[in-house]
Amino acid sequence: MSDVLHRFAAALLAACAFTVPATAEPLPVADAVFADHSREEITLGRLLYYDPILSGNRTVSCATCHHPRFGTSDGLSLGLGDGGTGLGPGRRIDPENPPEQRIPRNSPAMFNLGAEEFIRFFHDGRLESDPSRASGLRTPLGADMEQGFASALAAQAMFPVLSPDEMAGHYSENDVAQAVRQGRLTGPGGAWSILTDRVAAIPEYRARFTDVIGSRPIAFADIANVIAAFVAFEWRADDSPFDAFLRGEAGLPVPAMRGLRLFYGAAGCATCHSGQFQTDHDFHAIAMPQLGPGKAARFESHARDVGRMRVTGDPTDAYRFRTPSLRNVVHTAPYGHSGAFATLEAVLRHHFDPVASLMGFDPAQAVLPVGDLAGDAAQPTPDRAEIAAANTLAPSRLTEAELADLIAFLDALTDPRSLAGRLGIPATVPSGLPVDQ
């Protein structure tokens, strides 16, 4: 009799676990579409992703700022590319080659960028799919944009190599940096062409590209396409407890279920964080504090970052930034376009009362690389009043218990396999340069 009761109780609990709760916003469907890539593309892209050969001074790879040890970011509010040494929060300014400034925005995570729904990139969306253009893309290069990129993800992956602060290096340090400073980015003799020639000159890379594209000359878009194939494969994150719940395969723990009801109900999170990966891919002004050098041209002296407005020129887009996906979010601190919030709890509390949080923001919580830079803006910029005025997120009242439940639900968005990556970090790369482990 006890066995019968035990089986009945287990069946009852299972039935309750799979009950879909009533919520103000409908729950998403676990139906994301990912493109297929060949094993040859993926393994070649893996090597190039971790190879510093694509940076001007051969010291920085994609993985320097997007590393699996730090949730495919770098664990910093604002990182250091060229001119830094070390990895993650231990990265520091190289006194022998100090950078001109910190990277102006937080390094975003890489999860699920291979899903077809991801067509806009960077915090301000300045690169996105656009079928009306010859390249199929709208990018900062405009009409100078080269063709052959298989996706917006592929094109996005190759813009950091043009940034002096990220990968190119600074004026006259190397041939890539010099080309960038002279405005020679694309076409023969441009920065992309220089990097392509470097890769093509390495026999193993030439042989591997032959397996992918045949014997024709390597184009820069080919490099971008295989890196994108690797990113799409390595950090696909659609097998979290939440995905299993959506597919009817498993229940969620009670605190996470309470958090789900809040997320898709009274807390209003799903208004912006919608869809299977919790993003509407749109832009919103939520009074995020600004830190660091801001998004400015070298001839500009301000430390502001007006976000989407810098792309569109529309004043109504001031201080709007792209809604981040929340997959693996408990592992991707710091948070915000400038990494202003060091913990998940802190950024959630900001959402409860954005303007009050902005006005009382303590920059000491920022996680910055070791070392000082001349003119570094560590304090919030003086445009806080304008940031506050642009805010569109109304305050909400949640209890401490409800905050804990929200965090429990966000933890249920973690896909453990994707955190480490499916292939992992290679021990060596064909260039022979050091690999960030």
GROMACS .gro file of C-alpha atoms in nm:
model
  437
    1MET     CA    1   0.000   0.000   0.000
    2SER     CA    2   0.284   0.238   0.083
    3ASP     CA    3   0.431   0.181  -0.266
    4VAL     CA    4   0.100   0.268  -0.425
    5LEU     CA    5   0.074   0.587  -0.220
    6HIS     CA    6   0.432   0.676  -0.305
    7ARG     CA    7   0.368   0.636  -0.679
    8PHE     CA    8   0.046   0.837  -0.652
    9ALA     CA    9   0.222   1.118  -0.466
   10ALA     CA   10   0.505   1.123  -0.719
   11ALA     CA   11   0.260   1.141  -1.007
   12LEU     CA   12   0.069   1.422  -0.835
   13LEU     CA   13   0.386   1.624  -0.777
   14ALA     CA   14   0.494   1.573  -1.137
   15ALA     CA   15   0.159   1.692  -1.263
   16CYS     CA   16   0.182   2.004  -1.048
   17ALA     CA   17   0.539   2.072  -1.165
   18PHE     CA   18   0.430   2.079  -1.528
   19THR     CA   19   0.128   2.302  -1.469
   20VAL     CA   20   0.170   2.621  -1.668
   21PRO     CA   21   0.096   2.915  -1.439
   22ALA     CA   22  -0.141   3.194  -1.529
   23THR     CA   23   0.065   3.504  -1.610
   24ALA     CA   24  -0.004   3.852  -1.743
   25GLU     CA   25   0.236   3.794  -2.032
   26PRO     CA   26   0.224   3.468  -2.230
   27LEU     CA   27   0.514   3.230  -2.181
   28PRO     CA   28   0.746   3.196  -2.481
   29VAL     CA   29   0.778   2.886  -2.696
   30ALA     CA   30   1.111   2.700  -2.707
   31ASP     CA   31   1.139   2.712  -3.083
   32ALA     CA   32   1.453   2.914  -3.164
   33VAL     CA   33   1.605   2.842  -3.505
   34PHE     CA   34   1.980   2.802  -3.547
   35ALA     CA   35   2.165   2.770  -3.876
   36ASP     CA   36   2.372   2.458  -3.937
   37HIS     CA   37   2.750   2.480  -3.986
   38SER     CA   38   3.004   2.223  -4.094
   39ARG     CA   39   3.255   2.076  -3.854
   40GLU     CA   40   3.534   2.225  -4.066
   41GLU     CA   41   3.391   2.577  -4.032
   42ILE     CA   42   3.341   2.544  -3.658
   43THR     CA   43   3.686   2.405  -3.576
   44LEU     CA   44   3.859   2.661  -3.796
   45GLY     CA   45   3.658   2.942  -3.637
   46ARG     CA   46   3.756   2.815  -3.293
   47LEU     CA   47   4.125   2.853  -3.370
   48LEU     CA   48   4.083   3.203  -3.511
   49TYR     CA   49   3.864   3.311  -3.219
   50TYR     CA   50   4.142   3.233  -2.974
   51ASP     CA   51   4.432   3.345  -3.197
   52PRO     CA   52   4.586   3.692  -3.131
   53ILE     CA   53   4.691   3.702  -3.497
   54LEU     CA   54   4.382   3.915  -3.566
   55SER     CA   55   4.500   4.204  -3.347
   56GLY     CA   56   4.737   4.471  -3.463
   57ASN     CA   57   5.007   4.396  -3.206
   58ARG     CA   58   4.931   4.023  -3.198
   59THR     CA   59   4.849   4.040  -2.826
   60VAL     CA   60   4.466   4.038  -2.814
   61SER     CA   61   4.219   3.778  -2.941
   62CYS     CA   62   3.839   3.769  -2.945
   63ALA     CA   63   3.865   3.559  -2.629
   64THR     CA   64   4.049   3.831  -2.438
   65CYS     CA   65   3.720   4.016  -2.389
   66HIS     CA   66   3.480   3.723  -2.450
   67HIS     CA   67   3.616   3.433  -2.248
   68PRO     CA   68   3.428   3.127  -2.118
   69ARG     CA   69   3.588   3.173  -1.775
   70PHE     CA   70   3.385   3.494  -1.739
   71GLY     CA   71   3.053   3.398  -1.894
   72THR     CA   72   3.182   3.482  -2.247
   73SER     CA   73   3.253   3.836  -2.130
   74ASP     CA   74   3.553   3.960  -1.930
   75GLY     CA   75   3.419   4.003  -1.577
   76LEU     CA   76   3.491   4.378  -1.593
   77SER     CA   77   3.270   4.685  -1.603
   78LEU     CA   78   3.489   4.839  -1.873
   79GLY     CA   79   3.774   4.634  -2.010
   80LEU     CA   80   4.113   4.683  -2.165
   81GLY     CA   81   4.200   4.553  -2.508
   82ASP     CA   82   4.529   4.655  -2.666
   83GLY     CA   83   4.763   4.786  -2.397
   84GLY     CA   84   4.648   4.548  -2.127
   85THR     CA   85   4.794   4.230  -1.981
   86GLY     CA   86   4.630   3.944  -1.799
   87LEU     CA   87   4.274   3.820  -1.819
   88GLY     CA   88   3.941   3.906  -1.658
   89PRO     CA   89   3.931   4.109  -1.336
   90GLY     CA   90   4.307   4.050  -1.307
   91ARG     CA   91   4.375   4.239  -1.628
   92ARG     CA   92   4.594   4.546  -1.584
   93ILE     CA   93   4.741   4.832  -1.782
   94ASP     CA   94   5.069   4.748  -1.953
   95PRO     CA   95   5.310   5.022  -1.835
   96GLU     CA   96   5.523   4.963  -2.144
   97ASN     CA   97   5.230   5.026  -2.379
   98PRO     CA   98   4.943   5.192  -2.191
   99PRO     CA   99   4.612   5.223  -2.379
  100GLU     CA  100   4.469   5.561  -2.462
  101GLN     CA  101   4.145   5.480  -2.279
  102ARG     CA  102   3.930   5.202  -2.144
  103ILE     CA  103   3.693   5.028  -2.383
  104PRO     CA  104   3.388   5.256  -2.351
  105ARG     CA  105   3.120   4.989  -2.310
  106ASN     CA  106   3.077   4.665  -2.121
  107SER     CA  107   3.169   4.349  -2.310
  108PRO     CA  108   2.841   4.164  -2.386
  109ALA     CA  109   2.794   3.788  -2.354
  110MET     CA  110   2.793   3.564  -2.662
  111PHE     CA  111   2.513   3.318  -2.583
  112ASN     CA  112   2.266   3.227  -2.859
  113LEU     CA  113   2.397   3.486  -3.105
  114GLY     CA  114   2.368   3.220  -3.374
  115ALA     CA  115   1.990   3.208  -3.340
  116GLU     CA  116   1.816   3.360  -3.640
  117GLU     CA  117   1.635   3.618  -3.427
  118PHE     CA  118   1.963   3.796  -3.343
  119ILE     CA  119   1.998   4.048  -3.625
  120ARG     CA  120   2.107   4.358  -3.426
  121PHE     CA  121   2.443   4.392  -3.252
  122PHE     CA  122   2.631   4.618  -3.013
  123HIS     CA  123   2.465   4.804  -2.726
  124ASP     CA  124   2.333   5.068  -2.967
  125GLY     CA  125   2.242   4.834  -3.256
  126ARG     CA  126   2.473   5.012  -3.499
  127LEU     CA  127   2.515   4.692  -3.699
  128GLU     CA  128   2.210   4.502  -3.815
  129SER     CA  129   2.067   4.300  -4.100
  130ASP     CA  130   1.925   4.517  -4.378
  131PRO     CA  131   1.817   4.333  -4.696
  132SER     CA  132   1.782   4.665  -4.881
  133ARG     CA  133   2.160   4.714  -4.887
  134ALA     CA  134   2.401   4.542  -5.125
  135SER     CA  135   2.591   4.384  -4.838
  136GLY     CA  136   2.268   4.284  -4.664
  137LEU     CA  137   2.385   4.483  -4.362
  138ARG     CA  138   2.368   4.830  -4.216
  139THR     CA  139   2.703   4.903  -4.053
  140PRO     CA  140   2.915   5.202  -3.950
  141LEU     CA  141   3.111   5.156  -4.274
  142GLY     CA  142   2.810   5.246  -4.486
  143ALA     CA  143   2.872   5.209  -4.858
  144ASP     CA  144   3.231   5.097  -4.791
  145MET     CA  145   3.109   4.775  -4.628
  146GLU     CA  146   3.246   4.469  -4.801
  147GLN     CA  147   3.023   4.185  -4.917
  148GLY     CA  148   3.042   3.814  -4.844
  149PHE     CA  149   2.948   3.813  -4.476
  150ALA     CA  150   2.708   3.526  -4.413
  151SER     CA  151   2.525   3.702  -4.130
  152ALA     CA  152   2.512   4.009  -3.912
  153LEU     CA  153   2.687   3.803  -3.645
  154ALA     CA  154   2.980   3.743  -3.880
  155ALA     CA  155   3.010   4.112  -3.963
  156GLN     CA  156   2.983   4.216  -3.600
  157ALA     CA  157   3.263   3.982  -3.500
  158MET     CA  158   3.506   4.168  -3.722
  159PHE     CA  159   3.451   4.526  -3.615
  160PRO     CA  160   3.657   4.506  -3.293
  161VAL     CA  161   3.969   4.452  -3.506
  162LEU     CA  162   3.920   4.808  -3.634
  163SER     CA  163   3.906   4.963  -3.286
  164PRO     CA  164   4.236   5.108  -3.156
  165ASP     CA  165   4.130   5.043  -2.798
  166GLU     CA  166   4.009   4.690  -2.858
  167MET     CA  167   4.231   4.509  -3.107
  168ALA     CA  168   4.394   4.736  -3.368
  169GLY     CA  169   4.643   4.915  -3.144
  170HIS     CA  170   4.731   5.281  -3.138
  171TYR     CA  171   4.876   5.521  -3.390
  172SER     CA  172   5.182   5.391  -3.581
  173GLU     CA  173   5.227   5.090  -3.346
  174ASN     CA  174   5.170   4.845  -3.629
  175ASP     CA  175   5.048   4.825  -3.987
  176VAL     CA  176   4.687   4.761  -3.887
  177ALA     CA  177   4.676   5.056  -3.646
  178GLN     CA  178   4.829   5.283  -3.906
  179ALA     CA  179   4.575   5.177  -4.167
  180VAL     CA  180   4.291   5.242  -3.922
  181ARG     CA  181   4.422   5.589  -3.836
  182GLN     CA  182   4.447   5.673  -4.205
  183GLY     CA  183   4.091   5.555  -4.267
  184ARG     CA  184   4.199   5.259  -4.480
  185LEU     CA  185   3.965   4.995  -4.338
  186THR     CA  186   3.836   4.794  -4.634
  187GLY     CA  187   3.961   4.717  -4.982
  188PRO     CA  188   4.318   4.642  -5.093
  189GLY     CA  189   4.574   4.763  -4.840
  190GLY     CA  190   4.309   4.825  -4.576
  191ALA     CA  191   4.314   4.693  -4.220
  192TRP     CA  192   4.094   4.394  -4.305
  193SER     CA  193   4.315   4.308  -4.602
  194ILE     CA  194   4.631   4.324  -4.388
  195LEU     CA  195   4.482   4.082  -4.137
  196THR     CA  196   4.362   3.849  -4.412
  197ASP     CA  197   4.713   3.832  -4.555
  198ARG     CA  198   4.850   3.743  -4.212
  199VAL     CA  199   4.611   3.451  -4.178
  200ALA     CA  200   4.660   3.331  -4.536
  201ALA     CA  201   5.038   3.323  -4.487
  202ILE     CA  202   5.008   3.055  -4.217
  203PRO     CA  203   5.008   2.713  -4.390
  204GLU     CA  204   4.771   2.543  -4.148
  205TYR     CA  205   4.512   2.817  -4.186
  206ARG     CA  206   4.542   2.806  -4.567
  207ALA     CA  207   4.492   2.429  -4.562
  208ARG     CA  208   4.191   2.451  -4.331
  209PHE     CA  209   4.031   2.725  -4.542
  210THR     CA  210   4.077   2.508  -4.849
  211ASP     CA  211   3.856   2.249  -4.677
  212VAL     CA  212   3.589   2.518  -4.630
  213ILE     CA  213   3.604   2.745  -4.936
  214GLY     CA  214   3.819   2.556  -5.184
  215SER     CA  215   4.138   2.688  -5.339
  216ARG     CA  216   4.026   3.047  -5.405
  217PRO     CA  217   4.201   3.328  -5.214
  218ILE     CA  218   4.083   3.387  -4.857
  219ALA     CA  219   3.863   3.694  -4.816
  220PHE     CA  220   3.821   3.874  -4.487
  221ALA     CA  221   3.453   3.777  -4.484
  222ASP     CA  222   3.562   3.412  -4.485
  223ILE     CA  223   3.746   3.467  -4.157
  224ALA     CA  224   3.441   3.638  -4.011
  225ASN     CA  225   3.206   3.364  -4.129
  226VAL     CA  226   3.395   3.077  -3.965
  227ILE     CA  227   3.433   3.269  -3.638
  228ALA     CA  228   3.058   3.328  -3.640
  229ALA     CA  229   3.000   2.957  -3.707
  230PHE     CA  230   3.211   2.874  -3.402
  231VAL     CA  231   3.033   3.127  -3.178
  232ALA     CA  232   2.693   2.998  -3.290
  233PHE     CA  233   2.789   2.639  -3.212
  234GLU     CA  234   2.999   2.685  -2.900
  235TRP     CA  235   2.764   2.906  -2.700
  236ARG     CA  236   2.422   2.788  -2.801
  237ALA     CA  237   2.230   2.804  -2.474
  238ASP     CA  238   1.880   2.663  -2.514
  239ASP     CA  239   1.891   2.370  -2.273
  240SER     CA  240   1.831   2.539  -1.940
  241PRO     CA  241   1.579   2.421  -1.677
  242PHE     CA  242   1.344   2.689  -1.813
  243ASP     CA  243   1.367   2.543  -2.165
  244ALA     CA  244   1.294   2.197  -2.025
  245PHE     CA  245   0.994   2.345  -1.846
  246LEU     CA  246   0.867   2.510  -2.165
  247ARG     CA  247   0.901   2.179  -2.350
  248GLY     CA  248   0.707   1.998  -2.076
  249GLU     CA  249   1.007   1.783  -1.983
  250ALA     CA  250   1.062   1.894  -1.621
  251GLY     CA  251   0.930   2.123  -1.354
  252LEU     CA  252   1.097   2.419  -1.187
  253PRO     CA  253   1.184   2.451  -0.818
  254VAL     CA  254   0.915   2.630  -0.619
  255PRO     CA  255   1.113   2.958  -0.573
  256ALA     CA  256   1.192   2.970  -0.946
  257MET     CA  257   0.826   2.910  -1.027
  258ARG     CA  258   0.726   3.200  -0.803
  259GLY     CA  259   0.991   3.409  -0.979
  260LEU     CA  260   0.852   3.305  -1.319
  261ARG     CA  261   0.508   3.431  -1.217
  262LEU     CA  262   0.661   3.763  -1.115
  263PHE     CA  263   0.876   3.789  -1.428
  264TYR     CA  264   0.580   3.729  -1.661
  265GLY     CA  265   0.336   3.902  -1.429
  266ALA     CA  266   0.344   4.175  -1.167
  267ALA     CA  267   0.713   4.266  -1.202
  268GLY     CA  268   0.665   4.342  -1.572
  269CYS     CA  269   1.006   4.208  -1.676
  270ALA     CA  270   0.871   4.035  -1.988
  271THR     CA  271   0.755   4.365  -2.134
  272CYS     CA  272   1.112   4.407  -2.262
  273HIS     CA  273   1.271   4.071  -2.182
  274SER     CA  274   1.039   3.870  -2.403
  275GLY     CA  275   1.081   3.563  -2.622
  276GLN     CA  276   1.267   3.241  -2.553
  277PHE     CA  277   1.590   3.428  -2.480
  278GLN     CA  278   1.432   3.713  -2.282
  279THR     CA  279   1.492   4.003  -2.520
  280ASP     CA  280   1.271   4.205  -2.750
  281HIS     CA  281   1.583   4.316  -2.943
  282ASP     CA  282   1.465   4.674  -2.899
  283PHE     CA  283   1.611   4.980  -2.726
  284HIS     CA  284   1.500   5.129  -2.395
  285ALA     CA  285   1.601   5.416  -2.168
  286ILE     CA  286   1.604   5.293  -1.808
  287ALA     CA  287   1.835   5.551  -1.646
  288MET     CA  288   2.145   5.333  -1.651
  289PRO     CA  289   2.444   5.514  -1.495
  290GLN     CA  290   2.729   5.610  -1.726
  291LEU     CA  291   3.092   5.535  -1.641
  292GLY     CA  292   3.419   5.571  -1.822
  293PRO     CA  293   3.516   5.757  -2.139
  294GLY     CA  294   3.174   5.743  -2.302
  295LYS     CA  295   3.102   5.682  -2.668
  296ALA     CA  296   3.276   5.970  -2.838
  297ALA     CA  297   3.499   6.036  -3.135
  298ARG     CA  298   3.861   6.117  -3.063
  299PHE     CA  299   3.800   6.487  -3.135
  300GLU     CA  300   3.515   6.503  -2.880
  301SER     CA  301   3.596   6.582  -2.518
  302HIS     CA  302   3.279   6.465  -2.342
  303ALA     CA  303   3.232   6.138  -2.151
  304ARG     CA  304   2.867   6.088  -2.247
  305ASP     CA  305   2.701   5.789  -2.408
  306VAL     CA  306   2.367   5.868  -2.568
  307GLY     CA  307   2.319   5.512  -2.690
  308ARG     CA  308   2.082   5.453  -2.982
  309MET     CA  309   2.063   5.826  -3.060
  310ARG     CA  310   2.424   5.816  -3.179
  311VAL     CA  311   2.309   5.574  -3.451
  312THR     CA  312   1.976   5.726  -3.553
  313GLY     CA  313   2.027   6.095  -3.473
  314ASP     CA  314   1.676   6.093  -3.325
  315PRO     CA  315   1.656   6.278  -2.989
  316THR     CA  316   1.384   6.040  -2.875
  317ASP     CA  317   1.645   5.763  -2.885
  318ALA     CA  318   1.870   5.939  -2.631
  319TYR     CA  319   2.007   5.702  -2.366
  320ARG     CA  320   1.827   5.402  -2.511
  321PHE     CA  321   2.026   5.079  -2.518
  322ARG     CA  322   1.951   4.734  -2.658
  323THR     CA  323   1.768   4.490  -2.431
  324PRO     CA  324   2.020   4.219  -2.337
  325SER     CA  325   1.929   3.854  -2.345
  326LEU     CA  326   1.912   3.704  -1.995
  327ARG     CA  327   2.049   3.360  -2.079
  328ASN     CA  328   2.315   3.258  -1.825
  329VAL     CA  329   2.267   3.604  -1.673
  330VAL     CA  330   2.376   3.497  -1.324
  331HIS     CA  331   2.722   3.432  -1.473
  332THR     CA  332   2.767   3.748  -1.683
  333ALA     CA  333   2.833   4.027  -1.429
  334PRO     CA  334   2.887   4.322  -1.434
  335TYR     CA  335   2.566   4.457  -1.586
  336GLY     CA  336   2.455   4.755  -1.795
  337HIS     CA  337   2.602   4.916  -2.106
  338SER     CA  338   2.885   5.057  -1.893
  339GLY     CA  339   2.898   4.767  -1.648
  340ALA     CA  340   2.787   5.001  -1.372
  341PHE     CA  341   2.636   4.728  -1.152
  342ALA     CA  342   2.868   4.461  -1.019
  343THR     CA  343   2.599   4.215  -0.905
  344LEU     CA  344   2.270   4.080  -1.035
  345GLU     CA  345   2.093   4.191  -0.718
  346ALA     CA  346   2.219   4.547  -0.766
  347VAL     CA  347   2.096   4.576  -1.125
  348LEU     CA  348   1.758   4.427  -1.031
  349ARG     CA  349   1.723   4.684  -0.754
  350HIS     CA  350   1.800   4.953  -1.011
  351HIS     CA  351   1.502   4.833  -1.217
  352PHE     CA  352   1.276   4.879  -0.913
  353ASP     CA  353   1.344   5.256  -0.902
  354PRO     CA  354   1.572   5.362  -1.189
  355VAL     CA  355   1.595   5.736  -1.129
  356ALA     CA  356   1.658   5.707  -0.755
  357SER     CA  357   1.921   5.442  -0.826
  358LEU     CA  358   2.089   5.666  -1.085
  359MET     CA  359   2.102   5.966  -0.854
  360GLY     CA  360   2.241   5.762  -0.567
  361PHE     CA  361   2.477   5.550  -0.774
  362ASP     CA  362   2.811   5.464  -0.611
  363PRO     CA  363   3.083   5.419  -0.878
  364ALA     CA  364   3.298   5.232  -0.626
  365GLN     CA  365   3.109   4.914  -0.712
  366ALA     CA  366   3.248   4.915  -1.067
  367VAL     CA  367   3.493   4.636  -1.149
  368LEU     CA  368   3.781   4.799  -1.337
  369PRO     CA  369   4.124   4.674  -1.451
  370VAL     CA  370   4.420   4.764  -1.234
  371GLY     CA  371   4.586   5.096  -1.317
  372ASP     CA  372   4.494   5.458  -1.387
  373LEU     CA  373   4.455   5.622  -1.725
  374ALA     CA  374   4.505   5.991  -1.793
  375GLY     CA  375   4.171   6.168  -1.796
  376ASP     CA  376   3.988   5.851  -1.692
  377ALA     CA  377   3.628   5.926  -1.594
  378ALA     CA  378   3.563   5.699  -1.298
  379GLN     CA  379   3.276   5.911  -1.168
  380PRO     CA  380   2.928   5.924  -1.317
  381THR     CA  381   2.913   6.178  -1.597
  382PRO     CA  382   2.747   6.516  -1.537
  383ASP     CA  383   2.452   6.438  -1.765
  384ARG     CA  384   2.267   6.243  -1.499
  385ALA     CA  385   1.973   6.483  -1.519
  386GLU     CA  386   1.936   6.416  -1.892
  387ILE     CA  387   1.965   6.040  -1.836
  388ALA     CA  388   1.696   6.062  -1.568
  389ALA     CA  389   1.467   6.270  -1.790
  390ALA     CA  390   1.488   6.010  -2.068
  391ASN     CA  391   1.389   5.723  -1.837
  392THR     CA  392   1.078   5.529  -1.944
  393LEU     CA  393   1.076   5.259  -1.674
  394ALA     CA  394   0.827   5.323  -1.396
  395PRO     CA  395   0.922   5.230  -1.037
  396SER     CA  396   0.788   4.904  -0.896
  397ARG     CA  397   0.751   4.772  -0.546
  398LEU     CA  398   0.885   4.425  -0.477
  399THR     CA  399   0.959   4.268  -0.143
  400GLU     CA  400   1.292   4.112  -0.049
  401ALA     CA  401   1.130   3.769  -0.081
  402GLU     CA  402   1.008   3.853  -0.432
  403LEU     CA  403   1.358   3.972  -0.527
  404ALA     CA  404   1.497   3.637  -0.414
  405ASP     CA  405   1.233   3.454  -0.621
  406LEU     CA  406   1.322   3.658  -0.930
  407ILE     CA  407   1.687   3.565  -0.888
  408ALA     CA  408   1.587   3.199  -0.851
  409PHE     CA  409   1.400   3.219  -1.182
  410LEU     CA  410   1.692   3.392  -1.355
  411ASP     CA  411   1.917   3.113  -1.231
  412ALA     CA  412   1.682   2.869  -1.408
  413LEU     CA  413   1.788   3.035  -1.737
  414THR     CA  414   2.136   2.883  -1.700
  415ASP     CA  415   2.245   2.624  -1.953
  416PRO     CA  416   2.548   2.455  -1.785
  417ARG     CA  417   2.683   2.301  -2.104
  418SER     CA  418   2.699   2.637  -2.279
  419LEU     CA  419   2.899   2.801  -2.002
  420ALA     CA  420   3.210   2.595  -2.067
  421GLY     CA  421   3.147   2.570  -2.441
  422ARG     CA  422   3.112   2.255  -2.643
  423LEU     CA  423   3.470   2.238  -2.775
  424GLY     CA  424   3.656   2.436  -2.511
  425ILE     CA  425   3.977   2.637  -2.535
  426PRO     CA  426   4.247   2.506  -2.771
  427ALA     CA  427   4.589   2.447  -2.619
  428THR     CA  428   4.761   2.606  -2.920
  429VAL     CA  429   4.675   2.800  -3.236
  430PRO     CA  430   4.841   2.786  -3.581
  431SER     CA  431   5.014   3.124  -3.539
  432GLY     CA  432   5.203   2.988  -3.237
  433LEU     CA  433   5.099   3.294  -3.033
  434PRO     CA  434   4.992   3.250  -2.667
  435VAL     CA  435   4.632   3.146  -2.604
  436ASP     CA  436   4.429   3.304  -2.322
  437GLN     CA  437   4.349   3.008  -2.099
   0.00000   0.00000   0.00000
